[in-house]
Coordinates of C-alpha atoms in Angstrom, one line a residue:
Chain A
M1 CA 6.3 -170.4 -39.3
E2 CA 4.2 -173.0 -37.6
M3 CA 7.3 -174.7 -36.5
L4 CA 8.7 -171.6 -35.0
I5 CA 5.5 -170.9 -33.2
D6 CA 5.7 -174.4 -31.7
I7 CA 9.3 -174.2 -30.6
A8 CA 8.5 -170.8 -28.9
S9 CA 5.6 -172.1 -27.2
W10 CA 7.7 -175.2 -25.9
V11 CA 10.3 -172.8 -24.8
L12 CA 7.8 -170.8 -22.7
L13 CA 6.1 -173.7 -21.3
L14 CA 9.3 -175.3 -20.2
G15 CA 10.6 -171.9 -19.0
G16 CA 7.5 -171.4 -16.9
S17 CA 7.7 -175.0 -15.5
V18 CA 11.2 -174.2 -14.4
F19 CA 10.3 -170.9 -12.8
I20 CA 7.4 -172.4 -10.8
L21 CA 9.8 -175.0 -9.5
I22 CA 12.2 -172.2 -8.4
G23 CA 9.5 -170.3 -6.7
A24 CA 8.6 -173.5 -4.8
I25 CA 12.2 -174.1 -3.9
G26 CA 12.2 -170.5 -2.6
L27 CA 8.9 -171.0 -0.7
I28 CA 10.7 -173.9 1.1
R29 CA 14.3 -172.4 1.5
L30 CA 13.9 -168.9 2.4
P31 CA 14.0 -168.2 6.1
D32 CA 10.8 -166.3 7.1
M33 CA 7.3 -165.5 6.0
F34 CA 8.0 -162.2 4.4
S35 CA 10.8 -163.4 2.4
R36 CA 8.8 -166.4 1.4
M37 CA 6.3 -164.0 -0.1
H38 CA 9.0 -163.2 -3.0
G39 CA 9.0 -166.9 -3.7
A40 CA 5.3 -167.0 -4.0
G41 CA 5.7 -164.0 -6.1
I42 CA 7.7 -165.8 -8.7
I43 CA 5.0 -168.5 -9.1
D44 CA 2.4 -165.9 -9.4
T45 CA 4.0 -163.6 -12.1
M46 CA 6.9 -165.2 -14.0
G47 CA 5.7 -168.8 -13.8
A48 CA 2.0 -168.2 -14.5
L49 CA 2.9 -165.6 -17.1
M50 CA 5.1 -167.8 -19.2
L51 CA 2.8 -170.9 -18.9
F52 CA -0.2 -168.9 -20.1
A53 CA 1.9 -167.3 -22.8
G54 CA 2.9 -170.8 -24.1
M55 CA -0.6 -171.8 -24.2
M56 CA -1.8 -168.8 -26.0
L57 CA 0.8 -169.6 -28.8
Q58 CA -0.5 -173.0 -28.9
A59 CA -4.2 -171.6 -29.2
G60 CA -3.4 -169.0 -31.8
L61 CA -5.7 -166.1 -32.5
T62 CA -8.8 -167.5 -31.3
M63 CA -11.4 -167.0 -28.3
V64 CA -9.3 -169.4 -26.1
S65 CA -6.3 -166.8 -26.5
V66 CA -8.7 -163.9 -25.5
K67 CA -9.8 -166.0 -22.4
I68 CA -6.2 -166.6 -21.4
F69 CA -5.5 -163.0 -21.8
L70 CA -8.3 -162.1 -19.4
I71 CA -7.1 -164.6 -17.0
I72 CA -3.6 -163.0 -17.1
L73 CA -4.8 -159.8 -16.6
F74 CA -7.1 -160.8 -13.5
L75 CA -4.2 -162.4 -12.0
M76 CA -1.9 -159.5 -12.5
F77 CA -4.5 -157.5 -10.7
T78 CA -5.2 -159.7 -7.8
S79 CA -2.0 -161.3 -6.9
P80 CA -0.6 -158.0 -5.4
T81 CA -3.6 -157.5 -3.6
T82 CA -3.8 -160.8 -1.8
T83 CA 0.0 -160.5 -1.0
H84 CA -0.6 -157.0 0.6
A85 CA -3.7 -158.2 2.6
L86 CA -1.7 -161.2 3.8
A87 CA 1.3 -159.0 4.8
R88 CA -1.0 -156.5 6.8
A89 CA -2.7 -159.4 8.5
A90 CA 1.0 -160.9 9.5
L91 CA 2.2 -157.4 10.6
D92 CA -1.0 -156.8 12.7
A93 CA -0.5 -160.1 14.4
G94 CA 3.0 -159.1 15.5
Q95 CA 5.1 -160.9 13.0
E96 CA 8.4 -159.1 12.4
P97 CA 10.5 -159.7 9.3
I98 CA 14.1 -160.8 9.7
R99 CA 16.2 -157.8 8.7
D100 CA 19.7 -157.7 7.7
D101 CA 20.7 -154.1 8.6
D102 CA 24.3 -153.9 7.7
P103 CA 25.8 -153.5 4.1
T104 CA 23.8 -151.4 1.9
D105 CA 22.7 -148.6 4.3
E106 CA 25.0 -145.9 3.0
I107 CA 24.0 -146.6 -0.5
E108 CA 20.4 -146.7 0.6
L109 CA 20.9 -143.2 2.3
A110 CA 22.6 -141.7 -0.6
L111 CA 20.1 -142.8 -2.9
M112 CA 17.3 -141.6 -0.7
R113 CA 18.8 -138.1 -0.8
E114 CA 19.1 -138.1 -4.4
L115 CA 15.4 -139.3 -4.7
E116 CA 14.4 -136.3 -2.5
E117 CA 16.1 -133.8 -4.5
E118 CA 14.6 -135.3 -7.7
R119 CA 11.2 -135.0 -6.0
K120 CA 11.7 -131.5 -5.0
R121 CA 12.7 -130.7 -8.7
L122 CA 9.5 -132.4 -9.8
S123 CA 7.2 -130.4 -7.5
K124 CA 8.7 -127.0 -8.5
T125 CA 8.0 -127.5 -12.2
Chain B
M1 CA 4.9 -180.9 -23.9
F2 CA 1.9 -180.2 -22.2
S3 CA 2.3 -183.3 -20.2
A4 CA 6.0 -182.2 -19.0
A5 CA 4.4 -178.7 -17.9
A6 CA 1.6 -180.8 -16.1
L7 CA 4.5 -182.9 -14.4
A8 CA 6.2 -179.8 -13.3
I9 CA 2.9 -178.3 -11.9
L10 CA 2.3 -181.4 -9.9
V11 CA 5.7 -181.6 -8.4
T12 CA 5.6 -177.9 -7.6
M13 CA 2.3 -178.6 -5.9
L14 CA 3.9 -181.2 -3.7
L15 CA 6.5 -178.7 -2.7
V16 CA 4.2 -176.1 -1.9
L17 CA 2.1 -178.5 0.1
I18 CA 5.2 -179.3 2.2
R19 CA 5.5 -175.7 2.9
A20 CA 1.8 -175.6 4.0
Y21 CA 2.4 -178.6 6.1
K22 CA 5.5 -177.5 7.8
G23 CA 4.8 -173.5 7.8
P24 CA 5.6 -172.4 11.4
T25 CA 2.9 -169.8 11.3
V26 CA -0.7 -169.6 9.9
Y27 CA 0.4 -167.1 7.5
D28 CA 3.0 -169.3 5.9
R29 CA 0.1 -171.7 5.3
I30 CA -2.1 -169.1 3.7
L31 CA 0.7 -168.0 1.6
A32 CA 1.2 -171.6 0.4
V33 CA -2.5 -172.4 -0.1
N34 CA -2.6 -169.1 -2.1
S35 CA 0.2 -170.4 -4.4
F36 CA -1.5 -173.7 -4.4
G37 CA -4.5 -172.2 -5.8
T38 CA -2.5 -170.3 -8.7
L39 CA -0.8 -173.8 -9.5
T40 CA -4.3 -175.4 -9.5
M41 CA -5.5 -172.7 -12.0
L42 CA -2.4 -173.5 -14.2
L43 CA -3.1 -177.3 -14.0
I44 CA -6.8 -176.9 -15.0
S45 CA -5.7 -174.9 -18.0
V46 CA -2.9 -177.3 -18.9
Y47 CA -5.1 -180.3 -18.6
G48 CA -7.7 -178.6 -20.7
F49 CA -5.1 -178.2 -23.5
L50 CA -3.8 -181.7 -22.9
T51 CA -7.4 -183.2 -23.6
D52 CA -8.1 -180.6 -26.4
R53 CA -11.0 -179.2 -24.4
P54 CA -10.3 -175.5 -24.0
E55 CA -13.6 -175.0 -22.2
F56 CA -11.6 -175.7 -19.0
L57 CA -10.4 -172.1 -19.2
D58 CA -13.7 -171.1 -18.0
I59 CA -13.3 -173.1 -14.9
T60 CA -9.8 -171.6 -14.6
M61 CA -11.5 -168.1 -14.6
V62 CA -13.9 -168.9 -11.8
Y63 CA -11.2 -170.7 -9.9
A64 CA -9.1 -167.5 -10.1
L65 CA -12.0 -165.5 -8.7
I66 CA -12.5 -168.0 -5.8
N67 CA -8.8 -168.2 -5.1
F68 CA -8.6 -164.4 -4.8
I69 CA -11.8 -163.9 -2.5
G70 CA -10.8 -167.0 -0.5
T71 CA -7.3 -165.8 0.5
I72 CA -8.6 -162.3 1.2
A73 CA -11.5 -163.6 3.3
V74 CA -9.0 -165.9 5.3
S75 CA -6.5 -163.3 5.8
K76 CA -9.1 -161.0 7.2
F77 CA -10.7 -163.8 9.3
V78 CA -7.2 -164.7 11.0
R79 CA -6.7 -161.0 11.5
F80 CA -10.0 -159.9 13.1
G81 CA -11.5 -163.3 14.1
D82 CA -14.6 -162.1 12.2
L83 CA -15.6 -161.5 8.6
A84 CA -17.8 -158.4 9.3
P85 CA -16.0 -155.1 9.2
P86 CA -14.7 -153.7 12.7
V87 CA -17.1 -150.8 13.0
P88 CA -17.8 -149.1 16.4
E89 CA -21.1 -150.2 18.0
N90 CA -23.0 -147.0 17.3
D91 CA -21.6 -146.5 13.9
P92 CA -24.6 -146.9 11.4
G93 CA -22.4 -147.6 8.5
D94 CA -22.6 -146.4 4.9
I95 CA -26.2 -146.8 3.8
Chain C
M1 CA -22.0 -140.7 -15.9
I2 CA -19.0 -141.3 -18.3
H3 CA -17.6 -143.9 -15.9
A4 CA -21.0 -145.8 -15.6
L5 CA -21.2 -145.8 -19.5
S6 CA -17.5 -147.1 -19.5
L7 CA -18.2 -149.7 -16.9
G8 CA -21.4 -150.9 -19.0
G9 CA -19.2 -150.8 -22.2
A10 CA -16.6 -152.9 -20.6
L11 CA -19.1 -155.4 -19.2
G12 CA -20.8 -155.7 -22.5
I13 CA -17.3 -156.5 -24.2
L14 CA -16.7 -159.0 -21.4
W15 CA -20.0 -160.7 -21.9
L16 CA -19.5 -161.0 -25.7
L17 CA -16.1 -162.3 -25.4
L18 CA -16.9 -164.9 -22.9
S19 CA -20.3 -166.1 -24.2
G20 CA -19.3 -165.9 -28.0
I21 CA -23.1 -166.7 -28.9
F22 CA -25.0 -163.9 -30.7
E23 CA -28.7 -165.0 -30.2
A24 CA -31.3 -162.3 -29.4
W25 CA -32.4 -164.0 -26.1
L26 CA -28.8 -164.5 -24.9
L27 CA -28.0 -160.9 -25.8
A28 CA -31.0 -159.7 -24.1
L29 CA -30.0 -161.6 -20.9
G30 CA -26.6 -159.9 -21.2
F31 CA -28.0 -156.6 -21.5
G32 CA -30.2 -156.9 -18.4
S33 CA -27.4 -158.3 -16.4
I34 CA -25.2 -155.3 -17.2
I35 CA -27.9 -152.9 -16.4
V36 CA -28.4 -154.6 -13.1
I37 CA -24.8 -154.5 -12.3
V38 CA -24.3 -150.9 -13.2
I39 CA -27.3 -150.0 -11.0
I40 CA -25.9 -152.1 -8.0
A41 CA -22.4 -150.5 -8.6
N42 CA -24.0 -147.0 -8.5
R43 CA -25.8 -147.8 -5.3
M44 CA -22.6 -149.0 -3.9
D45 CA -21.0 -145.6 -4.9
V46 CA -18.0 -147.4 -6.6
I47 CA -18.5 -145.8 -10.0
D48 CA -15.8 -143.0 -9.9
H49 CA -12.4 -142.1 -11.3
E50 CA -11.0 -144.6 -8.9
G51 CA -13.2 -147.5 -9.4
H52 CA -13.0 -147.2 -13.0
P53 CA -10.0 -145.0 -14.0
I54 CA -10.3 -144.4 -17.7
H55 CA -8.4 -141.3 -17.5
I56 CA -5.2 -143.1 -17.1
S57 CA -6.1 -146.1 -19.3
W58 CA -3.9 -145.4 -22.4
R59 CA -1.0 -144.4 -20.5
A60 CA -1.3 -147.2 -18.3
L61 CA -1.2 -149.4 -21.5
L62 CA 2.1 -147.9 -22.4
F63 CA 3.3 -148.4 -18.7
W64 CA 2.5 -152.2 -18.8
P65 CA 5.2 -153.3 -21.3
W66 CA 7.9 -151.5 -19.3
L67 CA 6.6 -153.1 -16.2
A68 CA 6.6 -156.5 -17.8
W69 CA 10.3 -156.1 -18.7
E70 CA 11.1 -155.1 -15.2
I71 CA 9.3 -158.1 -13.8
V72 CA 11.1 -160.5 -16.0
K73 CA 14.5 -158.8 -14.9
A74 CA 13.6 -159.0 -11.2
N75 CA 12.4 -162.7 -11.6
I76 CA 15.7 -163.7 -13.1
D77 CA 17.6 -161.8 -10.3
V78 CA 15.5 -163.4 -7.5
A79 CA 15.6 -166.8 -8.9
K80 CA 19.4 -166.8 -9.1
V81 CA 19.4 -165.7 -5.4
I82 CA 17.0 -168.5 -4.7
L83 CA 19.2 -171.1 -6.5
H84 CA 22.5 -170.0 -5.1
P85 CA 23.6 -172.5 -2.6
K86 CA 24.5 -170.0 0.2
L87 CA 21.2 -168.1 -0.1
P88 CA 22.7 -164.6 -0.4
I89 CA 19.6 -162.7 0.7
T90 CA 19.9 -159.2 2.4
P91 CA 16.1 -158.7 3.7
K92 CA 15.5 -155.2 4.6
V93 CA 12.2 -152.9 5.3
L94 CA 12.6 -149.6 3.4
H95 CA 10.5 -146.7 4.1
I96 CA 9.5 -144.7 1.0
K97 CA 7.4 -141.7 0.3
A98 CA 5.6 -142.1 -3.0
S99 CA 5.5 -139.1 -5.1
Q100 CA 2.0 -139.6 -6.6
V101 CA -0.7 -137.3 -5.7
T102 CA -4.0 -139.3 -5.7
E103 CA -4.7 -142.7 -3.8
L104 CA -5.2 -144.4 -7.1
G105 CA -1.7 -143.5 -7.9
H106 CA -0.5 -144.7 -4.6
V107 CA -2.1 -148.1 -5.2
F108 CA -0.9 -148.3 -8.7
Y109 CA 2.8 -147.9 -7.6
A110 CA 2.4 -150.1 -4.4
N111 CA 0.8 -152.9 -6.8
S112 CA 3.7 -152.6 -9.4
I113 CA 6.2 -152.7 -6.5
T114 CA 4.6 -156.0 -5.3
L115 CA 4.4 -157.5 -8.8
T116 CA 8.1 -157.1 -9.3
P117 CA 9.5 -160.2 -7.1
G118 CA 12.1 -159.2 -4.6
T119 CA 10.0 -156.2 -3.3
V120 CA 6.7 -156.4 -1.5
T121 CA 4.6 -153.5 -0.1
L122 CA 4.0 -154.2 3.4
K123 CA 2.1 -151.1 4.4
L124 CA 0.7 -148.0 2.7
I125 CA -0.6 -145.1 4.5
N126 CA -1.2 -141.8 2.7
G127 CA 1.7 -142.4 0.3
A128 CA 4.4 -143.4 2.9
M129 CA 5.2 -147.1 2.2
D130 CA 7.1 -149.8 4.1
I131 CA 8.5 -152.2 1.6
H132 CA 10.1 -155.4 2.2
A133 CA 13.1 -156.1 -0.3
L134 CA 15.0 -159.2 -0.6
T135 CA 18.1 -158.6 -2.7
P136 CA 20.6 -155.8 -3.0
S137 CA 19.7 -155.1 -6.7
S138 CA 16.1 -155.0 -5.8
I139 CA 16.8 -152.4 -3.1
E140 CA 18.8 -150.4 -5.7
G141 CA 16.3 -150.7 -8.3
L142 CA 13.6 -149.5 -5.9
L143 CA 15.6 -146.4 -4.7
T144 CA 16.5 -145.1 -8.0
G145 CA 12.9 -144.1 -8.3
E146 CA 12.4 -144.8 -12.0
M147 CA 9.2 -146.7 -11.4
D148 CA 7.9 -143.9 -9.1
R149 CA 8.5 -141.4 -11.8
R150 CA 6.9 -143.7 -14.5
V151 CA 3.7 -144.3 -12.3
H152 CA 3.6 -140.4 -11.6
D153 CA 3.7 -139.8 -15.4
V154 CA 0.8 -142.4 -15.9
E155 CA -1.1 -140.9 -13.0
G156 CA -1.1 -137.4 -14.5
M157 CA -2.7 -134.9 -12.5
A158 CA -5.8 -135.4 -10.1
D159 CA -8.2 -134.0 -12.5
G160 CA -7.3 -136.3 -15.5
T161 CA -5.0 -134.0 -17.5
V162 CA -1.4 -134.8 -18.1
E163 CA 1.2 -132.8 -16.2
V164 CA 3.6 -131.1 -18.5
K165 CA 7.2 -131.2 -17.4
K166 CA 9.6 -128.7 -18.5
N167 CA 13.0 -129.7 -17.6
V168 CA 13.3 -133.4 -18.3

């Protein structure tokens, strides 16, 4: 049993390491500031989540786990807020996201219509 | 195993710093520094486990708070050039 | 009043968890800090159903596991795109109207969107959102509106009761 928990925590730690590396690669490779936010998002969500989960498994059911859980909770509340604040600041300063307005427009419109009907149905009931 | 994670975090920090150095706009740099803060939190925690001193998690918690407030403050400062709220001159405010 | 009590309770639990020392002097210090914080928060006028949303807490707890699974799926999707040698991204800015009623619901939805990589909320004004989406599958996941529906369920009605839907 202890062996299994050890293996699981190793897998989580290694997975988290891989994901933060991918996030950093995204931060470097992606073309503009708004798409780089998605790379930072990977570090903030999946990478941190997996690394902290691996540490939690190593710590077991102790006060340490509770603290890590609190940290995770705090991170999950704050990271979208900071991203949003940064995006607003960048938009206000006149930064324009690179757009690719070609292939999925029709899918988008069809799905939008569907969504609108769904909403009307919801508001009637 | 924790040392492998610590190594990965350090390499990631290096990559993020490259973006903070290169970043064409100031917003790229803020984004990179925010990620760097998250990675610092992770590194502090992992280091705590590596040296068997889980008290380091308290520092992580404080660092999370500072990172959050710091990024918001810098974003606001860059946006308004001022940390006070942009209120009209004759507005008495809430209290 | 109930929100002030729940804020005090949450702060008390937080204090006990973080200190872990049960001496009379330290407990008294903690109690004093909690009282001061609740008074200050009350003076700042942040104790209400928005600052401390206890009416959605249980449904939010049920929502989070689903959100976590969505985050994992979106992460794998974006990671694949980033590691792809050709970098096949299709960045778009979508305009979406949220179906939630209260501002709390809007914020809940916007933050859930931002938490799943591949979609970032850029602007949120009265439930109208501008969303930056990176990959085709993230765009589709957004436009199916499943998250919107689930957040709407979490939010319930503005007065805290749960909306009963007939034809689901």
